[in-house]
XYZ file of C-alpha atoms in Angstrom:
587
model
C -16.892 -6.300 -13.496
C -13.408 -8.593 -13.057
C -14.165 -9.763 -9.675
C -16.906 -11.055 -7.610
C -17.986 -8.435 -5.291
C -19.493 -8.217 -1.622
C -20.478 -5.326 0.592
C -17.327 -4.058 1.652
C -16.311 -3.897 -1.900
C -19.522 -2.387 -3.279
C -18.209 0.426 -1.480
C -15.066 0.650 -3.173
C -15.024 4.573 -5.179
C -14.663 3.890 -9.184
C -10.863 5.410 -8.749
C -9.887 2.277 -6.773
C -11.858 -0.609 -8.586
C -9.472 0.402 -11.750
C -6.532 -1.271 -10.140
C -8.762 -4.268 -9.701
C -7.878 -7.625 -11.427
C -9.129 -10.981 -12.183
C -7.384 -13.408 -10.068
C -7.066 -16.170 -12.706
C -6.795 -19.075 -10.477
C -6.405 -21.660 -13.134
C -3.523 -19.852 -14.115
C -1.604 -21.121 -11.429
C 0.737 -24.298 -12.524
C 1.707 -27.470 -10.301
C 4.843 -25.842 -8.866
C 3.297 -22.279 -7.893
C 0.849 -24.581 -5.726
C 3.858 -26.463 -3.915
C 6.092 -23.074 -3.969
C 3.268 -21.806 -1.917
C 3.070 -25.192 0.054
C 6.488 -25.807 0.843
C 6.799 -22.204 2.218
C 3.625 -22.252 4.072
C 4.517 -25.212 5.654
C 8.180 -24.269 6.666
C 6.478 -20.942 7.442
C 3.503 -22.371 9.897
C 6.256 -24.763 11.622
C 8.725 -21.958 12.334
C 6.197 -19.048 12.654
C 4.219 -21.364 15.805
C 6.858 -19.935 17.971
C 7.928 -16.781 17.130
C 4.793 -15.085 15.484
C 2.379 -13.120 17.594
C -0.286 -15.636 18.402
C -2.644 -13.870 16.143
C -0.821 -15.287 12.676
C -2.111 -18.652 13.479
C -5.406 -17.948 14.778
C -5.850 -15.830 11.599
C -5.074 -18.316 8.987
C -8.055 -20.188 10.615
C -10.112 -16.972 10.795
C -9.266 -15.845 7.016
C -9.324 -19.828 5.613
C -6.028 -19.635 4.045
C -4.757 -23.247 3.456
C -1.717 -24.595 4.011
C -1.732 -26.279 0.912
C -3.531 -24.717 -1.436
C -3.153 -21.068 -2.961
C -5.973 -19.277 -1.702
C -9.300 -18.130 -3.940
C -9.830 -14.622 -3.468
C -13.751 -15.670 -4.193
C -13.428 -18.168 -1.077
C -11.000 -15.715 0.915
C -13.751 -13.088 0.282
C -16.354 -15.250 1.294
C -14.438 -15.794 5.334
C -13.231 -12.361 5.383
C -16.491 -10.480 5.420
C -17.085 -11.876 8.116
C -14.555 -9.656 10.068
C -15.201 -6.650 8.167
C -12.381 -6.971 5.472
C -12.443 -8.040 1.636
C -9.372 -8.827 -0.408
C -8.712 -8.174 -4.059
C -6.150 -9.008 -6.886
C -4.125 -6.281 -8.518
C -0.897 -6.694 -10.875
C 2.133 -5.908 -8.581
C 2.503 -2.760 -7.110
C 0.122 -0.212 -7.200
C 0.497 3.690 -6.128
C 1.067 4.266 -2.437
C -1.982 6.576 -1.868
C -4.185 4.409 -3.702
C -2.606 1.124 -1.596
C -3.633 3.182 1.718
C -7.006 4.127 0.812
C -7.816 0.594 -0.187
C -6.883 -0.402 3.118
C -8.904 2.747 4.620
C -12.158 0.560 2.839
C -10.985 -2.171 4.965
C -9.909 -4.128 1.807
C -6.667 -5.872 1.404
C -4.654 -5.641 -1.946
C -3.536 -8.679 -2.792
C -0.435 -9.017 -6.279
C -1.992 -12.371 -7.148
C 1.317 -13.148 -9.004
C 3.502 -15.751 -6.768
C 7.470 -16.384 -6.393
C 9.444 -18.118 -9.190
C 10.706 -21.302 -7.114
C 13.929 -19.797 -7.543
C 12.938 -16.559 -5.323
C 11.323 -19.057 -2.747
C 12.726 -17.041 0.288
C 12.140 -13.689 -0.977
C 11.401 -11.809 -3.505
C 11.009 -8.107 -3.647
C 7.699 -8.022 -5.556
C 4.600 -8.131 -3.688
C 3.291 -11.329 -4.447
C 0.271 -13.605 -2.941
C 2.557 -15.533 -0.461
C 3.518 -12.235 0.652
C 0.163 -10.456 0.960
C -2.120 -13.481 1.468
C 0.274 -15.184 3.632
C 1.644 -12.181 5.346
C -0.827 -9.435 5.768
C -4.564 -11.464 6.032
C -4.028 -13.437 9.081
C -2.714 -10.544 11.311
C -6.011 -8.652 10.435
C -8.086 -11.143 12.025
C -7.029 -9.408 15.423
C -9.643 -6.273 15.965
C -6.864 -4.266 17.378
C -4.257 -4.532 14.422
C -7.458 -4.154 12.135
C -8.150 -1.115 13.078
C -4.987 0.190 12.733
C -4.361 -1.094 9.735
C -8.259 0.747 8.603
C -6.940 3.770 9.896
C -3.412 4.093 9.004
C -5.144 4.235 5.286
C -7.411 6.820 6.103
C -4.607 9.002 7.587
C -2.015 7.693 4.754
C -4.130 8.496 1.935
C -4.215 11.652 2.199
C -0.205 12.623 2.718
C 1.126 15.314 0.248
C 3.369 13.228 -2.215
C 6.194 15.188 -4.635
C 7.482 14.793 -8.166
C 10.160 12.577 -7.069
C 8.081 9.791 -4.969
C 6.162 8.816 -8.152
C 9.471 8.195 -10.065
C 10.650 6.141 -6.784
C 7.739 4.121 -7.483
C 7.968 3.611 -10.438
C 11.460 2.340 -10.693
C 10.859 0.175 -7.442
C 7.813 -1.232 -9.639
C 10.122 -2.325 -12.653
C 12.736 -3.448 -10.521
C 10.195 -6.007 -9.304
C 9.139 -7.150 -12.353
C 12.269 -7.680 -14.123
C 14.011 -9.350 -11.178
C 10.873 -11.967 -10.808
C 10.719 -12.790 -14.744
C 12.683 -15.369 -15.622
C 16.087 -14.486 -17.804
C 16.061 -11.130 -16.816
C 19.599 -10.458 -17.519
C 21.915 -9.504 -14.280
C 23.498 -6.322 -15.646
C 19.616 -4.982 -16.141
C 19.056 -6.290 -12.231
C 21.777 -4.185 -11.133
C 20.929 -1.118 -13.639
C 17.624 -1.055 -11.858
C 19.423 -1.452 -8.693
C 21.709 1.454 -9.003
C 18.759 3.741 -10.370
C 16.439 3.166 -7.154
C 19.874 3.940 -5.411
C 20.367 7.213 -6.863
C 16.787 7.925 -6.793
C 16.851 7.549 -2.911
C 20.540 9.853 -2.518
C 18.723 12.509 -4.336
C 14.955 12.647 -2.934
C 15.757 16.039 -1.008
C 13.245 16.848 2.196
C 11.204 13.747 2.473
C 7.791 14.340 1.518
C 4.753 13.801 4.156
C 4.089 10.022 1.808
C 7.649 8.939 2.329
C 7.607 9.331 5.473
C 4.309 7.246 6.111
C 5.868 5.013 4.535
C 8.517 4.239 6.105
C 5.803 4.124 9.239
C 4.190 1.461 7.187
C 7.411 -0.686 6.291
C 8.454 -0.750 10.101
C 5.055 -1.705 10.693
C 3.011 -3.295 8.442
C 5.465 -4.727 6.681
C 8.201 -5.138 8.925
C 7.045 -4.836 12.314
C 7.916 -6.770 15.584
C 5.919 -7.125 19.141
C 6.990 -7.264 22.107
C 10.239 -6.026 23.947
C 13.800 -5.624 22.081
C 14.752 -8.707 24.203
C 11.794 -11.107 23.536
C 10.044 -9.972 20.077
C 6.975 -11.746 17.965
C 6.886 -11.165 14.646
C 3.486 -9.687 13.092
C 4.999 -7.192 9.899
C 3.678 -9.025 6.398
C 7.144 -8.907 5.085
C 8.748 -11.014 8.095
C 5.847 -13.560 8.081
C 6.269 -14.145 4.252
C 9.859 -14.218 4.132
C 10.968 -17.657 4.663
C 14.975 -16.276 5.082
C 14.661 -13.125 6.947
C 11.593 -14.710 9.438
C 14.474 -16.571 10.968
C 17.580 -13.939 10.312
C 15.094 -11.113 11.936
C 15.606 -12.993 15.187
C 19.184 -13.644 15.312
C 21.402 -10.487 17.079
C 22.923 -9.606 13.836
C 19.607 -7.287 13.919
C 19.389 -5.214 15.992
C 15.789 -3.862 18.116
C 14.825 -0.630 18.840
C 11.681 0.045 21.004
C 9.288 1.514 17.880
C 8.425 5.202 18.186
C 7.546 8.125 15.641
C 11.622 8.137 15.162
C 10.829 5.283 12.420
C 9.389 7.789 10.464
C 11.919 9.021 10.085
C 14.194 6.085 8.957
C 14.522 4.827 5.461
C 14.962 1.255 4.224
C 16.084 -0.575 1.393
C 13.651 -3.008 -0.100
C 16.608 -4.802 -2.150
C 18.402 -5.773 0.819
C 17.639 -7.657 4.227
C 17.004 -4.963 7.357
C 19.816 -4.406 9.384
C 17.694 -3.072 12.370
C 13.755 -3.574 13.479
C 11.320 -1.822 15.505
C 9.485 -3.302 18.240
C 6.612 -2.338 19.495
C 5.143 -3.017 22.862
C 1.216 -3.909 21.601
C -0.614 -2.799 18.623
C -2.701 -0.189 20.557
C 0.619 1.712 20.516
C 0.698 1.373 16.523
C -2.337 3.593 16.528
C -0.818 6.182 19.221
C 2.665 6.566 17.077
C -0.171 6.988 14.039
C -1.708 9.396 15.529
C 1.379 11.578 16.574
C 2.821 11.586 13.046
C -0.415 12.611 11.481
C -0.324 15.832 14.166
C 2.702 16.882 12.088
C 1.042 16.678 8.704
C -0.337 19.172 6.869
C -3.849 17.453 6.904
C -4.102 18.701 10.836
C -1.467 21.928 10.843
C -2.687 23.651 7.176
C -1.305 26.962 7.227
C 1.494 28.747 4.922
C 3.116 25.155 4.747
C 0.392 23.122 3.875
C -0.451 24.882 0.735
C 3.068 24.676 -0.488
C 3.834 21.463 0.141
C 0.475 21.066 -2.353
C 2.069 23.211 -4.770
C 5.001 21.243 -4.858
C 3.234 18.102 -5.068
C 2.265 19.250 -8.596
C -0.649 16.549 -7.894
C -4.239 16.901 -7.102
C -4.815 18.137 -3.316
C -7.417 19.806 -1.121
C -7.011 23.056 1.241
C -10.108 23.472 3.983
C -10.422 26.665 4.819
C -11.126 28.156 8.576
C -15.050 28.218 7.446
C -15.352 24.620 6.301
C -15.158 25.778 3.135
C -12.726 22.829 0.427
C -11.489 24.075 -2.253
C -9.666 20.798 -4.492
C -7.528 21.338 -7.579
C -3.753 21.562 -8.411
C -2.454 24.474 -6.794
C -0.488 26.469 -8.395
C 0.919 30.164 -6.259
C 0.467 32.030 -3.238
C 1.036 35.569 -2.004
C 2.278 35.409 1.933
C 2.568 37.977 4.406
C 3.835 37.693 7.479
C 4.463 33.725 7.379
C 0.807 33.719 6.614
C -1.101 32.929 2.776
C -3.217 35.815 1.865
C -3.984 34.499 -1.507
C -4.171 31.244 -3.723
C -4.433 30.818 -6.946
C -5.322 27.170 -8.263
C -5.161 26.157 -12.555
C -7.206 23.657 -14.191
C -10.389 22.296 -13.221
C -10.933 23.229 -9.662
C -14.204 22.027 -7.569
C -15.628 23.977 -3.608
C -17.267 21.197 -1.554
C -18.435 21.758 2.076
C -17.799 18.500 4.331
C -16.711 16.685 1.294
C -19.744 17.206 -0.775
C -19.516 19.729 -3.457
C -21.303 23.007 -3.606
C -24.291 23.356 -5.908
C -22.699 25.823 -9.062
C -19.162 25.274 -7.786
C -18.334 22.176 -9.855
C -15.152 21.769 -12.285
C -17.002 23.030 -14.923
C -17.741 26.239 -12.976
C -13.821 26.663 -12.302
C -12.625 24.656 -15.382
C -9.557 27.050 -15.413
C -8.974 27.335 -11.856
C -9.811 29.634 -8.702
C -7.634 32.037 -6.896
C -8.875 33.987 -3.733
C -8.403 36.291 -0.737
C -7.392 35.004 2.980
C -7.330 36.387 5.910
C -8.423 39.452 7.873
C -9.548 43.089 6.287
C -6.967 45.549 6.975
C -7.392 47.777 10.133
C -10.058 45.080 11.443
C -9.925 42.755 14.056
C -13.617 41.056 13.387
C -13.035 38.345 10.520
C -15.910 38.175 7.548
C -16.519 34.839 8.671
C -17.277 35.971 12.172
C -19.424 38.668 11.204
C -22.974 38.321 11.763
C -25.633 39.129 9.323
C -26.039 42.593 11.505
C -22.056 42.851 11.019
C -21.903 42.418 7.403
C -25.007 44.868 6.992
C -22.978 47.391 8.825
C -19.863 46.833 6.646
C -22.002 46.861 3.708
C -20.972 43.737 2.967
C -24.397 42.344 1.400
C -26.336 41.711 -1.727
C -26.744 44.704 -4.416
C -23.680 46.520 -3.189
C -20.875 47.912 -4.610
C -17.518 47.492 -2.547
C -14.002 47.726 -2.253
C -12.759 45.505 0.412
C -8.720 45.499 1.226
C -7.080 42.300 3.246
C -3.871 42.564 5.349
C -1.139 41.898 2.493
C -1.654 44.363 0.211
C -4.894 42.201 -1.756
C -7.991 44.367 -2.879
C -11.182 43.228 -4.343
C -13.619 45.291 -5.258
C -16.724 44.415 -7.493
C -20.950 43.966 -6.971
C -21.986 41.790 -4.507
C -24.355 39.413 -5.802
C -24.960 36.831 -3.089
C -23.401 35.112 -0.266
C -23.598 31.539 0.342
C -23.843 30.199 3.844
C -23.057 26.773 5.557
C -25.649 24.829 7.608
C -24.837 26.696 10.256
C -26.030 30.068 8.629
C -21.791 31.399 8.632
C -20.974 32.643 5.267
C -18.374 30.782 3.145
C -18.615 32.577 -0.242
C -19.190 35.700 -1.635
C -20.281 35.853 -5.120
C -19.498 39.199 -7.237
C -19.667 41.085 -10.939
C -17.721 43.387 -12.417
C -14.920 42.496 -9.998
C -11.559 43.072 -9.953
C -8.744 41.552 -7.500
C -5.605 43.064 -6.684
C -2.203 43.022 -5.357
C -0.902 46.331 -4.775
C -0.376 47.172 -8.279
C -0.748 43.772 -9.771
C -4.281 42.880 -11.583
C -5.063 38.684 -10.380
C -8.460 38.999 -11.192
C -10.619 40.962 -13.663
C -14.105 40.405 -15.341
C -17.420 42.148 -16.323
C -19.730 39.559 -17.021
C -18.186 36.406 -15.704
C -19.083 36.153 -11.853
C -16.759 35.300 -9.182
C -16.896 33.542 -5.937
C -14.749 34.915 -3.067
C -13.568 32.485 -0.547
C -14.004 33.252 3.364
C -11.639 31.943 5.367
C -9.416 33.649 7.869
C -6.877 30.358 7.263
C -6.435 27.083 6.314
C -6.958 24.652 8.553
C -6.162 21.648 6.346
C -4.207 20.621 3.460
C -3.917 17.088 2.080
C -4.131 14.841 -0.958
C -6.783 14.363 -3.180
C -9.995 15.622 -3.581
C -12.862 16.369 -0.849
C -15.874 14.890 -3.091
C -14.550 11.956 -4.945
C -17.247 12.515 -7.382
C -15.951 16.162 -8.510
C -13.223 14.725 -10.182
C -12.697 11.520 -13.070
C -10.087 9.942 -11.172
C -10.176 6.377 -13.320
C -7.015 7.473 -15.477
C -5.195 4.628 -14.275
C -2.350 3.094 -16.772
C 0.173 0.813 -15.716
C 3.297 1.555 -17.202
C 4.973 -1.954 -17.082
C 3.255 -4.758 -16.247
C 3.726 -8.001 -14.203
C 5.951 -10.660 -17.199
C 4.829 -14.301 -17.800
C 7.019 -16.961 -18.092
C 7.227 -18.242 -21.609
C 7.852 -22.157 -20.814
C 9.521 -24.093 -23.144
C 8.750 -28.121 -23.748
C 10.707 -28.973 -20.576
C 9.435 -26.610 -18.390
C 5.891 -27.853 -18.955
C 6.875 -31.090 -18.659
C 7.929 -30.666 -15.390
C 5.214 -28.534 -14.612
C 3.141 -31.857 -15.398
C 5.160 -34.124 -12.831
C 4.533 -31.746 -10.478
C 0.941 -31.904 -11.159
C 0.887 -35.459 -11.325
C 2.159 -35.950 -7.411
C -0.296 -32.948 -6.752
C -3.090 -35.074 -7.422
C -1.779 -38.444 -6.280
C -1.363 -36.779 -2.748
C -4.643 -35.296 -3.160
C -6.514 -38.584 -4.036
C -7.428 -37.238 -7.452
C -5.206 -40.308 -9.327
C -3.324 -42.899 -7.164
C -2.692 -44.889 -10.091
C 0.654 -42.397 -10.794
C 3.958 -44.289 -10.530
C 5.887 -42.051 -8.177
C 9.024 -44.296 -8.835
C 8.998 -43.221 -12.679
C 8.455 -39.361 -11.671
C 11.186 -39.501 -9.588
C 13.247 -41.470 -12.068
C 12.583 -38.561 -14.746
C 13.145 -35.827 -12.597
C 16.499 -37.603 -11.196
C 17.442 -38.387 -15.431
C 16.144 -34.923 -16.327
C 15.779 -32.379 -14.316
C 18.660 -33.071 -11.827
C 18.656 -28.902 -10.170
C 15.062 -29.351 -9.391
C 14.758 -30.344 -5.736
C 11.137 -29.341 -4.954
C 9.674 -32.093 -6.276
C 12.368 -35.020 -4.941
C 11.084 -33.466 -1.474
C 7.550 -33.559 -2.039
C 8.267 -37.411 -3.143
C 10.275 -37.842 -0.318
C 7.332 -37.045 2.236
C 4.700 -39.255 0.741
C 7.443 -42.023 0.598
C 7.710 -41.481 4.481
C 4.315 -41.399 4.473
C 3.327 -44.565 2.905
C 6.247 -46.142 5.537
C 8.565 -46.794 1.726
C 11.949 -46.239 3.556
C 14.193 -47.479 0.983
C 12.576 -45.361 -1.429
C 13.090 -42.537 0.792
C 16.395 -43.282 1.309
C 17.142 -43.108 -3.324
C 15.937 -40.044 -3.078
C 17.779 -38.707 0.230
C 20.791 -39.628 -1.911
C 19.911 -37.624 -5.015
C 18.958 -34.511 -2.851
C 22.581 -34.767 -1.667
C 23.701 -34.501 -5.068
C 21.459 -32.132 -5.934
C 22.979 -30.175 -2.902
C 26.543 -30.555 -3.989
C 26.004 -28.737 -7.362
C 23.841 -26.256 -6.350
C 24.753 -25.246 -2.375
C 22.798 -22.576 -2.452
C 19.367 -24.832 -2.144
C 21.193 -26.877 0.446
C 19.559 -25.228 3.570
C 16.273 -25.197 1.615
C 16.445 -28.942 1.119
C 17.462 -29.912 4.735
C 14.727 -27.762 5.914
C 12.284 -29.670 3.705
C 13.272 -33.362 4.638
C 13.390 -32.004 8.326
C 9.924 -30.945 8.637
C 8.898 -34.222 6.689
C 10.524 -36.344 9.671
C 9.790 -34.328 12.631
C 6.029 -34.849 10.983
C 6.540 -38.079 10.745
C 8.197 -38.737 14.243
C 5.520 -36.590 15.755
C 2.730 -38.806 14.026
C 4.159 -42.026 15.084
C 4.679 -40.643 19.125
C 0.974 -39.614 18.973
């Protein structure tokens, strides 16, 4: 194991601890720990006003320090105590899998952080982002719960061919732009691929459009009215840029409602518009009316085919209970109504998601295919027949029978047995020397090999993924491009070692550091850097050193005038040093 576990994650399915990774704290250099302080800090000053009051009582809740990176071990530790457990993947991980972590009530965490250059934003998930973002607002019961379910709904949308290759170039895109000397003309190759990928997705499948529930939620989510909104979305509270541009009336807020389902977003670019809901109890009700449209709650002739489509693993639950998982394959309709599936490859039955004694992949290793529906001429369905019913329709062990179902399909075979739910209703009937057919059409034929009927009048359910987890190896997991590490070169790690020298002079690991020669060699040698002058600005203000404040006030004013693009990020540094300061000295 790569992690340290607890109970919530001892219940984490095999299929889900393979996207688990080490967290690698020591990994971390110098300036990743003041990238994350410096935005924390800008973050918790701005964020007191205009985040819902939960963000704040949550970073106490969760222990996530202002100035450290947090542990996942010591994150882990806090968290439990609400319920929750966090772990460290690389990047982004599949959408389905993403939700069903969260149905375990465990947050993913990309353990990766911002390049100082990205400080503001970056568009791959990254520990500021999720640590920062998403693990205070879960601290509030309400929002937790929503969060718990919205994976357990999530999870099991129908996906197509198409999402997976939208993932996967949103994926690379993130890497490449966050490694350092990623050419531009590959940034905007990437770019222009995700763009075409989105112009050309067709009907959006039941996944996309949860997820664009989750990104005006989760992610990007306001509280509130239009005219006086909080921000609570993981995206907003981690984004030092947009946190402030979300509230200005260049975007503009709509009241949230199921129509944000409906709208897409682009993950490259700031949002133009944001949804605002009134509490999080109405998260759950919006939830709760998309997932009425799914195919998990309406099954039918539609369900099934948005499975087939899906070309991935899926489930259909019959009318009797009765789950039968695999990849589906065909169907035979009649009347806007399935009369017959056929499923390839290894294909498992389950009953309330445990799988049926004998009906296991290795049963069905090249698939299953069966009947739906009524008898033809009859109004009584097999599954509503009673044992004097089926006696009377010789529909029983040792006979021989030819049964026909509306839709042309005929079986006809020995009955062997019939297997029966808890309830005592019938969900299978097992026959030899059977043959299935479709008016002229042979599906099915066999003399020794047996075969199990299904009894269902319809499906009631469709969804993604399997009903027993445990039918199924589901740890195939292989990252197709991973998460790039900096390659520093002799300058870069020197720098990364004045950073960690004023790390540990502030910290009271080695006072003895000359500040004045740090700042002289960052001034001499690194003149674009600006992170550092303004962490060696705040402990000159500290230590009541104006002049030496004021030398490096001066540089930072250089550093501004070659680089304006840092300008705003500099100002807003010194200001929260001297509003801290001014605050200290009126206390």
């Amino acid at each position: 194991m790569t992690y340290t576990s607890n109970p919530v994650l001892d219940k984490l399915p095999a299929h889900l601890q393979q996207y688990i990774k080490p967290q690698d704290y020591g990994e971390y250099s110098a300036i990743d720990q003041a990238v994350w302080r410096y935005v924390m800090r800008k973050n918790v000053n701005y964020l007191s006003k205009f985040a819902h009051a939960s963000y704040l009582e949550g970073l106490q809740k969760t222990g996530i320090s202002i100035d450290h990176i947090p542990n996942m071990y010591g994150m882990n530790r806090i968290l439990k105590e609400i319920g929750w457990a966090a772990v460290a993947v690389d990047g982004f991980i599949p959408p389905s899998a993403f939700m069903e972590f969260q149905a375990y009530n465990v947050l993913v965490i990309a353990s990766d952080i911002r390049q100082l250059d990205h400080i503001e934003y970056t568009p791959a998930p990254d520990i500021i982002h999720e640590g920062a973002g998403h693990a205070p607002i879960i601290a509030n019961p309400e929002y937790a719960e929503y969060l718990r379910r919205f994976g357990e709904i999530g999870s099991k949308a129908i996906s197509n061919s198409k999402d997976y290759e939208l993932y996967e170039a949103v994926r690379h895109l993130s890497i490449i732009k966050e490694a350092q000397g990623t050419p531009q003309e590959d940034i905007d190759k990437a770019e222009r691929h995700i763009e075409d990928l989105q112009n050309n997705m067709g009907e959006p499948s039941e996944i996309a459009l949860i997820r664009n529930l989750h990104w005006w939620t989760v992610e990007y989510g306001l509280i509130g009215t239009p005219e006086n909104p909080k921000i609570y979305g993981a995206g907003l509270l981690s984004s030092i840029g947009e946190s402030a541009w979300c509230m200005t009336d260049e975007v503009k807020k709509k009241p949230y409602s199921i129509d944000a389902a409906y709208t897409s977003f682009d993950i490259t670019q700031p949002q133009p518009q944001l949804f605002v809901t009134p509490d999080f109890a109405y998260l759950s009700q919006v939830l709760e009316e998309f997932a009425n449209t799914m195919a998990l709650r309406r099954g039918g002739l539609s369900g099934i085919k948005k499975l087939i489509a899906s070309k991935e693993l899926g489930t259909i639950e019959l009318s009797t209970g009765l789950q039968i998982s695999g990849n589906f394959d065909s169907i035979i309709e009649h009347e806007g109504k399935p009369v017959f599936f056929q499923s390839i490859g290894p294909t498992a039955l389950s009953f309330r998601d445990k799988e049926l004694v004998g009906h296991s992949i290795k049963q069905h290793a090249t698939g299953f295919g069966s009947p739906l529906g009524k008898l033809k001429g009859m109004n009584l369905a097999i599954e509503d027949m009673s044992p004097l019913d089926l006696k009377a329709y010789n529909i029983f062990e040792g006979q021989q029978i030819s049964l026909e179902f509306d839709g042309h399909i005929k079986i006809a075979g020995e009955i062997i047995t019939g297997t029966r739910n808890l309830q005592g209703d019938i969900i299978l009937v097992t026959f030899k020397n059977c043959c299935v057919t479709h008016n002229d059409k042979v599906l099915f034929e066999s003399n020794d090999e047996l075969y199990s009927m299904a009894v269902g009048q319809e499906i009631a359910s469709a969804y993604n993924g399997p009903a027993d987890l445990s039918s199924f190896d589901l740890v195939t997991h292989k990252v197709s491009s991973t998460t790039i590490k900096s390659k520093g070169n002799a300058s870069h790690t020197q720098l990364e070692q004045y950073y960690e020298q004023i790390r540990h002079f502030r910290e009271g690991k080695n006072i003895t550091i000359s500040r004045h020669k740090v700042f002289e060699a960052i001034r001499d040698n690194y003149p674009n850097d600006w992170l550092l002058p303004v962490e060696l600005y705040e402990l000159a203000k500290e230590n009541g050193d104006h002049e030496f404040a004021h030398e490096i006030s001066v540089h930072l004013q250089s550093v501004k005038l070659n680089n304006p693009k840092v300008g705003h990020l500099i100002d807003d540094g010194l200001d929260l040093v001297n509003h801290k300061c001014q605050t200290e000295k009126l206390k």
